[in-house]
Coordinates of N, CA, C and O in Angstrom, one line a residue:
M1 N 30.1 -17.4 8.6 CA 29.0 -17.3 9.1 C 27.9 -18.4 9.2 O 28.0 -19.4 8.4
T2 N 27.2 -18.7 10.4 CA 26.8 -19.9 10.9 C 25.3 -19.8 10.3 O 24.6 -18.8 11.1
L3 N 24.4 -20.4 10.5 CA 22.8 -21.1 10.7 C 22.5 -21.0 12.1 O 23.2 -22.3 12.7
R4 N 21.9 -20.2 12.7 CA 21.5 -20.5 14.0 C 20.0 -21.0 13.9 O 19.0 -20.4 13.1
L5 N 19.9 -22.1 14.7 CA 18.4 -22.5 14.9 C 17.2 -21.6 15.2 O 16.3 -21.6 14.6
D6 N 17.5 -20.9 16.0 CA 16.4 -20.1 16.6 C 16.4 -18.8 15.5 O 14.9 -18.7 15.6
V7 N 17.1 -18.4 14.6 CA 16.6 -17.5 13.7 C 16.1 -18.3 12.4 O 15.0 -17.6 12.2
L8 N 16.5 -19.7 12.0 CA 15.6 -20.2 11.4 C 14.3 -20.5 11.6 O 13.4 -20.4 10.8
L9 N 14.0 -20.9 12.8 CA 12.5 -21.2 13.4 C 11.6 -20.0 13.1 O 10.5 -20.1 12.9
A10 N 12.1 -18.9 14.0 CA 11.7 -17.4 14.0 C 11.3 -17.3 12.3 O 10.1 -16.6 12.1
I11 N 12.0 -17.4 11.2 CA 11.8 -16.9 9.9 C 10.8 -17.8 9.6 O 9.5 -17.5 9.0
I12 N 10.9 -18.8 9.9 CA 9.8 -20.2 9.2 C 8.2 -19.8 9.9 O 7.1 -20.0 9.4
G13 N 8.6 -19.6 11.4 CA 7.1 -19.4 11.9 C 6.4 -18.2 11.2 O 5.1 -18.1 11.1
M14 N 7.5 -17.2 11.3 CA 6.9 -16.0 10.7 C 6.2 -16.0 9.0 O 5.2 -15.5 8.7
A15 N 7.0 -16.7 8.7 CA 6.5 -17.2 7.1 C 5.2 -18.0 7.2 O 4.3 -17.6 6.4
L16 N 5.1 -18.9 7.9 CA 3.6 -19.7 8.4 C 2.3 -18.8 9.0 O 1.6 -19.2 8.3
A17 N 2.9 -18.0 9.5 CA 1.8 -17.2 10.2 C 1.5 -16.3 9.1 O 0.1 -16.0 9.0
T18 N 2.4 -15.5 8.4 CA 1.5 -14.6 7.0 C 1.1 -15.6 6.3 O -0.1 -15.1 5.5
Y19 N 1.7 -16.9 5.8 CA 0.7 -17.8 4.7 C -0.6 -18.2 5.6 O -1.8 -17.9 4.9
L20 N -0.6 -18.3 6.8 CA -2.0 -18.9 7.1 C -2.6 -17.5 7.4 O -4.2 -18.0 7.2
C21 N -2.3 -16.3 7.7 CA -3.3 -15.1 7.7 C -4.0 -15.1 6.4 O -5.3 -14.8 6.1
R22 N -3.1 -15.4 5.4 CA -3.7 -14.9 3.8 C -4.7 -16.0 3.4 O -5.7 -15.6 3.0
A23 N -4.0 -17.2 3.7 CA -5.1 -18.2 3.1 C -6.6 -18.7 3.9 O -7.3 -18.8 3.6
G24 N -6.3 -18.1 5.5 CA -7.3 -18.1 6.1 C -8.3 -17.2 5.5 O -10.0 -17.4 5.7
G25 N -7.8 -15.8 5.4 CA -9.2 -15.0 4.8 C -9.4 -15.7 3.0 O -11.0 -15.5 2.9
Y26 N -8.6 -16.2 2.5 CA -9.2 -16.9 1.2 C -10.2 -17.9 1.7 O -11.2 -18.1 1.0
A27 N -10.0 -19.0 2.4 CA -10.7 -20.0 2.7 C -12.1 -19.5 3.3 O -13.2 -20.0 3.2
L28 N -12.2 -18.3 4.4 CA -13.3 -18.0 4.8 C -14.4 -17.4 4.0 O -15.2 -17.8 3.7
F29 N -13.7 -16.6 3.1 CA -14.5 -16.0 2.0 C -14.9 -17.1 1.1 O -16.4 -16.5 0.5
R30 N -14.0 -18.0 1.0 CA -14.8 -19.2 0.2 C -16.1 -20.1 0.8 O -17.1 -20.4 -0.2
A31 N -15.5 -20.0 1.9 CA -16.9 -20.9 2.5 C -18.1 -20.0 3.2 O -19.1 -20.6 2.8
L32 N -17.9 -18.9 3.2 CA -18.9 -18.0 3.8 C -19.3 -16.8 3.2 O -18.2 -16.5 2.3
R33 N -20.4 -16.4 2.4 CA -20.2 -15.7 1.6 C -20.8 -14.4 2.4 O -22.0 -13.9 3.2
P34 N -20.1 -13.3 2.2 CA -20.2 -11.9 3.2 C -21.4 -11.1 2.8 O -21.3 -11.1 1.7
P35 N -21.9 -10.4 3.5 CA -23.0 -9.7 3.2 C -22.6 -8.7 2.0 O -21.3 -8.4 1.9
R36 N -23.5 -8.0 1.3 CA -22.8 -7.0 0.2 C -22.6 -5.9 0.7 O -21.7 -5.5 0.2
F37 N -22.8 -5.4 1.7 CA -22.4 -4.1 2.4 C -20.6 -4.6 2.6 O -20.0 -3.6 2.3
V38 N -20.2 -5.7 3.1 CA -18.8 -6.2 3.6 C -18.4 -6.2 1.9 O -17.2 -5.6 1.8
E39 N -18.8 -6.9 0.8 CA -18.0 -6.8 -0.7 C -18.0 -5.4 -0.9 O -16.7 -5.1 -1.4
V40 N -18.7 -4.5 -0.8 CA -18.7 -3.2 -1.4 C -17.7 -2.4 -0.5 O -17.2 -1.9 -1.2
T41 N -17.7 -2.4 0.8 CA -16.5 -2.0 1.4 C -15.1 -2.2 1.2 O -14.4 -1.8 1.1
L42 N -14.9 -4.0 0.7 CA -13.6 -4.1 0.7 C -13.2 -3.7 -0.8 O -12.0 -3.6 -1.3
Q43 N -14.2 -3.8 -1.7 CA -13.5 -3.2 -2.9 C -13.3 -1.6 -2.9 O -12.3 -1.1 -4.0
H44 N -13.6 -0.9 -1.9 CA -13.2 0.5 -1.9 C -12.1 0.8 -1.0 O -11.8 1.8 -0.7
L45 N -11.4 -0.6 -0.3 CA -10.7 -0.5 0.5 C -9.3 0.1 0.4 O -8.5 0.8 1.0
P46 N -8.9 -0.5 -0.8 CA -7.3 -0.1 -1.3 C -7.2 1.5 -1.6 O -5.9 2.3 -1.2
G47 N -8.0 2.3 -1.9 CA -8.1 3.7 -1.8 C -7.8 4.1 -0.4 O -6.6 5.2 -0.6
P48 N -8.4 4.1 0.3 CA -8.0 4.8 1.6 C -6.7 4.0 2.7 O -6.3 4.9 3.4
I49 N -6.8 2.8 2.2 CA -5.3 2.5 2.5 C -4.1 3.3 2.1 O -3.2 3.3 2.9
F50 N -3.9 3.5 0.8 CA -2.9 4.5 0.0 C -2.8 5.5 0.9 O -2.2 6.2 1.2
V51 N -4.0 6.4 0.9 CA -4.3 7.4 1.8 C -3.7 7.5 3.1 O -3.1 8.9 3.5
A52 N -3.9 7.0 4.0 CA -3.4 6.3 5.1 C -1.7 6.1 5.0 O -1.2 7.0 5.9
Y53 N -1.4 5.3 4.2 CA 0.2 5.6 4.3 C 0.9 6.9 3.6 O 1.9 7.5 4.0
V54 N 0.1 7.9 2.4 CA 0.4 9.0 2.0 C 0.6 10.0 2.8 O 1.6 11.0 2.7
A55 N -0.7 10.0 3.2 CA -0.9 11.6 4.1 C 0.2 12.0 5.1 O 0.6 13.1 5.3
P56 N 0.6 10.9 5.9 CA 2.0 11.6 6.9 C 2.9 12.1 6.2 O 3.7 13.1 6.8
A57 N 3.2 11.3 5.3 CA 4.6 12.1 4.6 C 4.0 13.1 3.8 O 5.4 14.0 3.7
L58 N 3.2 13.1 3.2 CA 2.6 14.4 2.8 C 2.7 15.6 4.1 O 3.3 16.7 3.7
A59 N 2.5 15.3 4.9 CA 1.8 16.3 5.8 C 3.4 16.4 6.9 O 3.7 17.7 6.8
A60 N 4.2 16.0 6.7 CA 6.0 15.9 7.0 C 6.8 17.0 6.2 O 7.4 17.9 6.9
Q61 N 5.8 17.1 5.0 CA 7.1 18.0 4.0 C 6.3 19.2 3.8 O 6.8 20.2 3.6
G62 N 5.0 19.1 4.5 CA 4.3 20.6 4.5 C 3.6 21.0 3.3 O 3.0 20.4 2.6
A63 N 3.6 22.3 3.3 CA 2.8 22.8 2.1 C 3.8 22.0 0.4 O 3.1 22.0 -0.4
K64 N 5.1 22.3 0.8 CA 5.4 21.7 -0.6 C 5.4 20.6 -0.8 O 5.0 20.1 -2.1
G65 N 4.9 19.6 0.2 CA 4.8 18.0 0.0 C 3.2 18.1 -0.9 O 2.9 16.9 -2.0
F66 N 2.2 19.1 -0.4 CA 0.8 18.7 -1.0 C 0.9 19.7 -2.2 O 0.1 18.9 -3.4
A67 N 1.6 20.6 -2.4 CA 1.9 21.3 -4.1 C 2.4 20.0 -4.8 O 2.0 20.0 -5.9
A68 N 3.3 19.4 -4.3 CA 4.2 18.5 -5.0 C 3.4 17.2 -5.7 O 2.8 16.7 -6.8
A69 N 2.0 16.7 -4.6 CA 1.2 15.9 -4.8 C 0.3 16.3 -5.7 O -0.5 15.6 -6.6
A70 N 0.2 17.5 -5.9 CA -1.2 18.1 -6.6 C -0.4 18.0 -8.0 O -1.1 18.0 -9.0
V71 N 1.0 18.5 -8.2 CA 1.5 18.0 -9.5 C 1.5 16.5 -10.3 O 1.0 16.7 -10.9
V72 N 1.4 15.7 -9.0 CA 1.5 14.9 -9.8 C 0.5 13.8 -10.0 O -0.2 13.3 -11.0
V73 N -1.2 14.5 -9.5 CA -2.2 13.9 -9.6 C -2.7 15.2 -11.1 O -3.2 14.2 -11.9
A74 N -1.8 16.1 -11.1 CA -2.5 16.7 -12.6 C -1.6 16.2 -13.6 O -2.3 16.1 -14.9
A75 N -0.3 15.8 -13.3 CA 0.4 15.1 -14.5 C -0.1 13.5 -14.9 O -0.3 13.2 -16.0
Q76 N -0.7 13.0 -13.7 CA -1.0 11.3 -13.8 C -2.7 11.7 -14.7 O -3.0 11.1 -15.7
A77 N -3.3 13.0 -14.6 CA -4.7 13.1 -14.9 C -4.3 13.6 -16.5 O -5.2 13.0 -17.5
A78 N -3.2 14.4 -17.1 CA -3.0 14.4 -18.0 C -2.1 14.0 -19.2 O -2.7 13.8 -20.5
T79 N -1.3 12.9 -18.4 CA -0.6 12.1 -19.5 C -1.2 10.5 -19.5 O -1.0 9.8 -20.1
R80 N -1.5 10.3 -18.4 CA -2.5 8.7 -17.9 C -0.7 8.0 -18.1 O -1.0 6.5 -18.4
N81 N 0.5 8.1 -17.8 CA 1.4 7.9 -17.7 C 1.8 8.0 -16.2 O 2.4 8.9 -15.8
L82 N 2.3 6.7 -15.6 CA 2.4 6.9 -14.1 C 4.0 7.2 -14.1 O 4.0 7.9 -13.1
A83 N 4.7 6.8 -15.0 CA 6.5 7.0 -14.5 C 6.3 8.7 -15.1 O 7.4 9.7 -14.4
A84 N 5.5 9.2 -15.7 CA 5.9 10.5 -16.1 C 5.2 11.7 -14.6 O 5.4 12.5 -14.3
A85 N 4.0 11.0 -14.3 CA 3.5 11.5 -12.7 C 4.5 11.3 -11.9 O 4.4 12.3 -10.8
I86 N 5.1 10.5 -11.9 CA 6.2 10.1 -10.6 C 7.3 11.2 -11.1 O 8.0 12.1 -10.4
A87 N 7.7 11.3 -12.2 CA 9.1 12.1 -12.7 C 8.6 13.9 -12.4 O 9.0 14.4 -11.9
A88 N 7.4 13.8 -12.5 CA 6.6 15.0 -12.4 C 6.8 15.6 -10.8 O 6.8 17.1 -10.6
G89 N 6.3 14.7 -9.9 CA 6.7 14.9 -8.3 C 7.5 15.2 -7.8 O 8.1 15.8 -7.2
V90 N 8.7 14.1 -8.6 CA 10.3 14.4 -7.7 C 10.6 15.6 -8.6 O 11.3 16.7 -7.5
G91 N 10.3 16.1 -9.8 CA 10.9 17.4 -9.8 C 10.3 18.5 -9.1 O 10.8 19.8 -9.1
A92 N 9.0 18.4 -9.1 CA 8.6 19.5 -8.5 C 9.2 19.5 -7.0 O 9.3 20.8 -6.3
M93 N 9.0 18.4 -6.3 CA 9.9 18.5 -4.7 C 11.2 19.2 -4.9 O 11.5 19.5 -3.9
W94 N 11.9 18.8 -6.0 CA 13.3 19.3 -6.2 C 13.1 20.7 -6.1 O 13.9 21.4 -5.6
L95 N 12.3 21.2 -7.4 CA 11.9 23.0 -7.5 C 11.7 23.2 -6.1 O 12.2 24.4 -5.9
L96 N 10.8 22.7 -5.2 CA 10.2 23.3 -4.3 C 11.3 23.4 -3.2 O 11.3 24.1 -2.6
G97 N 12.1 22.5 -3.3 CA 13.2 22.7 -2.3 C 14.1 23.6 -2.4 O 15.0 24.0 -2.2
L98 N 14.3 23.5 -4.0 CA 15.4 24.8 -4.2 C 15.0 26.2 -4.0 O 15.3 27.3 -3.4
A99 N 13.1 26.3 -3.8 CA 12.8 27.8 -3.7 C 12.7 27.7 -2.0 O 12.9 29.0 -1.8
A100 N 12.8 26.8 -1.6 CA 13.0 26.9 0.1 C 13.9 27.6 0.9 O 15.1 27.5 0.0

């Protein structure tokens, strides 16, 4: 296996671009104080981003995906244990797959 210079430069370039994007955000917010509504919006952003990732996968599974998601939410609320909630969701998908 040989080391290709173009591949190495592409990897280094993308790593640098990723670092600069992340560091640029920190530098910007350190230098400038964002308005209060921006701070509040950024605090609530992780939830909608998570839903944006999960919703298409649930929709692809149809009703059984949404039923399994309800089982996950119920298990998490009841046990406050992430591993138990994940196991309950996997089990629900398996059982619903058997029933279909």
